[in-house]
Amino acid sequence: MSLASPFHGLSAFPPTPADIDGRVDTESLCRLLEPLCEAGVASIGLLGSTGIYAYLTREERRRAVEAAVECVNGRVPILVGVGALRTDHAQDLASDAEAAGVDALLLAPVSYSPLTQDEAYEHFLAVTKAAKLPLCIYNNPGTTHFTFSRDLLQRLSAIETIRAVKMPLPADGDLQGELAALREETNLAIGYSGDWGAGQALLSGADAWYSVIGGLLPRIALALTKAAMAGNGEETHRLDRLFQPLWETFKAFGSIRVIYMLVEHLSLGRAELPRPLLPLGSADRQRVLDAARPLITQETGRQSQSLL
């Protein structure tokens, strides 16, 4: 296991290449992970939402985790999503990930019937008893339709192995106020998803960016991360402006559809969207390509410079 913290800096969340039947292409997965290691991301977020964890069987999730651990070989900490509808299933997934040799867990309160705050607490507590790895709370109400109260986050932060929270961008935009409140009420490392707000979140003092685009274009995402964490607002905003057209496609189509289209376009492997999700139509694909092209050029240029 790696010694670096998986909860600080750029945590890059790659897609999980799989066929239409949900069979993971482990060779393509390793091809996606290699550039993340070479770029020097702070951690790899395997089987996040863009990593289609909710659509894969336990066997396929285990295959993906084992392949990733072998491919990464300790170069970068690996954070693995273990969310599931049933508590015992989430416990099994956590045990599988720990046995495979990952560094940390990411747990979302996945549900069909809406969970109460107490039910979510007991769910998290049970998973921490199944595996002793550091755990990050996955607060993603856009997909889980569950909202963590501040009281619940405080209760969870008292559990020894719960070390971090992955937050959505605040609806009121008050990042500094939210960060101050969370730091006062919890002892968690605080990171944000929502790629289009990441630069401002890091400038406001967040510990981590849990990044969708970092899983595909790690070097330019890492440049934005480093600029923001160094307090360089001018460079952060310059890089963020380059991303803006792509952020707009994330908002319009959903980042998962955009990313899987780009994997195909860049010939990085076979990555079918899990049904019932459907690929973008030709006009929308062209909009994504137009938005992504300058970033891809920047990414490949940075990669070439790193090899000089």
Coordinates of C-alpha atoms in Angstrom, one line a residue, residues 10-129:
L10 CA -5.9 15.7 -7.3
S11 CA -7.9 12.5 -7.0
A12 CA -8.4 11.3 -10.6
F13 CA -11.5 9.3 -11.4
P14 CA -11.1 7.2 -14.6
P15 CA -13.9 5.6 -16.5
T16 CA -14.1 1.8 -16.3
P17 CA -14.0 0.3 -19.8
A18 CA -16.5 -2.5 -20.1
D19 CA -18.6 -4.1 -22.9
I20 CA -22.4 -3.9 -23.2
D21 CA -22.7 -6.9 -20.9
G22 CA -20.8 -5.3 -18.1
R23 CA -17.6 -7.3 -18.6
V24 CA -14.6 -5.1 -17.6
D25 CA -11.8 -4.8 -20.1
T26 CA -8.9 -4.9 -17.6
E27 CA -6.2 -4.3 -20.3
S28 CA -7.9 -1.0 -21.4
L29 CA -8.4 -0.1 -17.7
C30 CA -4.6 -0.4 -17.2
R31 CA -4.0 1.7 -20.3
L32 CA -6.1 4.5 -18.7
L33 CA -4.4 4.2 -15.3
E34 CA -0.8 4.4 -16.6
P35 CA -1.0 8.1 -17.6
L36 CA -2.4 8.9 -14.2
C37 CA 0.6 7.3 -12.5
E38 CA 3.0 9.0 -14.9
A39 CA 1.4 12.4 -14.4
G40 CA 1.8 12.0 -10.6
V41 CA -1.8 12.5 -9.5
A42 CA -2.3 12.3 -5.7
S43 CA -4.7 9.4 -5.9
I44 CA -6.8 7.3 -8.3
G45 CA -10.5 7.1 -7.6
L46 CA -11.5 3.7 -9.0
L47 CA -15.2 2.7 -9.4
G48 CA -16.7 6.2 -8.8
S49 CA -19.8 7.3 -10.5
T50 CA -18.1 7.8 -13.9
G51 CA -16.4 4.4 -13.2
I52 CA -20.0 2.9 -13.4
Y53 CA -19.7 1.1 -10.0
A54 CA -23.5 1.0 -9.7
Y55 CA -23.8 -1.0 -12.9
L56 CA -21.2 -3.7 -12.3
T57 CA -21.5 -7.0 -10.5
R58 CA -19.4 -7.8 -7.5
E59 CA -17.2 -10.1 -9.6
E60 CA -16.5 -7.4 -12.2
R61 CA -15.8 -4.8 -9.5
R62 CA -13.3 -7.2 -7.9
R63 CA -11.7 -7.9 -11.3
A64 CA -11.3 -4.2 -11.9
V65 CA -9.8 -3.6 -8.5
E66 CA -7.4 -6.5 -8.7
A67 CA -6.2 -5.4 -12.1
A68 CA -5.8 -1.8 -11.0
V69 CA -3.7 -2.8 -8.0
E70 CA -1.5 -4.9 -10.2
C71 CA -1.1 -2.2 -12.8
V72 CA -0.5 0.7 -10.4
N73 CA 1.9 -1.4 -8.3
G74 CA 2.0 1.1 -5.4
R75 CA 2.9 4.1 -7.4
V76 CA -0.2 6.1 -6.5
P77 CA -2.8 5.5 -3.7
I78 CA -6.0 3.8 -4.9
L79 CA -9.4 4.9 -3.6
V80 CA -12.2 2.4 -4.4
G81 CA -16.0 3.0 -4.5
V82 CA -17.8 0.3 -2.5
G83 CA -21.4 1.7 -2.6
A84 CA -24.3 -0.8 -2.8
L85 CA -28.0 -1.0 -2.0
R86 CA -27.6 -3.5 0.8
T87 CA -25.3 -3.1 3.7
D88 CA -24.0 -6.6 3.5
H89 CA -23.2 -6.2 -0.1
A90 CA -21.2 -3.0 0.6
Q91 CA -19.4 -4.9 3.4
D92 CA -18.4 -7.6 0.9
L93 CA -17.2 -5.0 -1.6
A94 CA -15.1 -3.3 1.1
S95 CA -13.6 -6.7 2.1
D96 CA -12.8 -7.5 -1.5
A97 CA -11.1 -4.1 -2.0
E98 CA -9.1 -4.5 1.2
A99 CA -8.0 -8.0 0.2
A100 CA -6.9 -6.7 -3.2
G101 CA -4.5 -4.2 -1.5
V102 CA -6.1 -0.8 -2.1
D103 CA -5.4 2.2 0.1
A104 CA -8.8 3.6 0.9
L105 CA -12.5 3.3 0.4
L106 CA -15.2 5.6 -1.0
L107 CA -18.8 4.9 0.3
A108 CA -22.0 6.5 -1.0
P109 CA -25.3 5.8 0.7
V110 CA -27.0 4.1 -2.3
S111 CA -30.7 3.4 -1.7
Y112 CA -34.0 2.7 -3.3
S113 CA -36.2 3.6 -0.3
P114 CA -34.9 7.0 1.0
L115 CA -32.6 6.6 4.0
T116 CA -33.0 8.3 7.3
Q117 CA -29.9 10.0 8.9
D118 CA -29.7 7.2 11.4
E119 CA -29.9 4.5 8.8
A120 CA -27.1 6.1 6.9
Y121 CA -25.0 6.2 10.0
E122 CA -25.5 2.6 10.8
H123 CA -24.7 1.7 7.2
F124 CA -21.4 3.5 7.3
L125 CA -20.5 2.1 10.7
A126 CA -21.1 -1.5 9.5
V127 CA -18.9 -1.0 6.5
T128 CA -16.1 0.4 8.6
K129 CA -16.3 -2.8 10.7

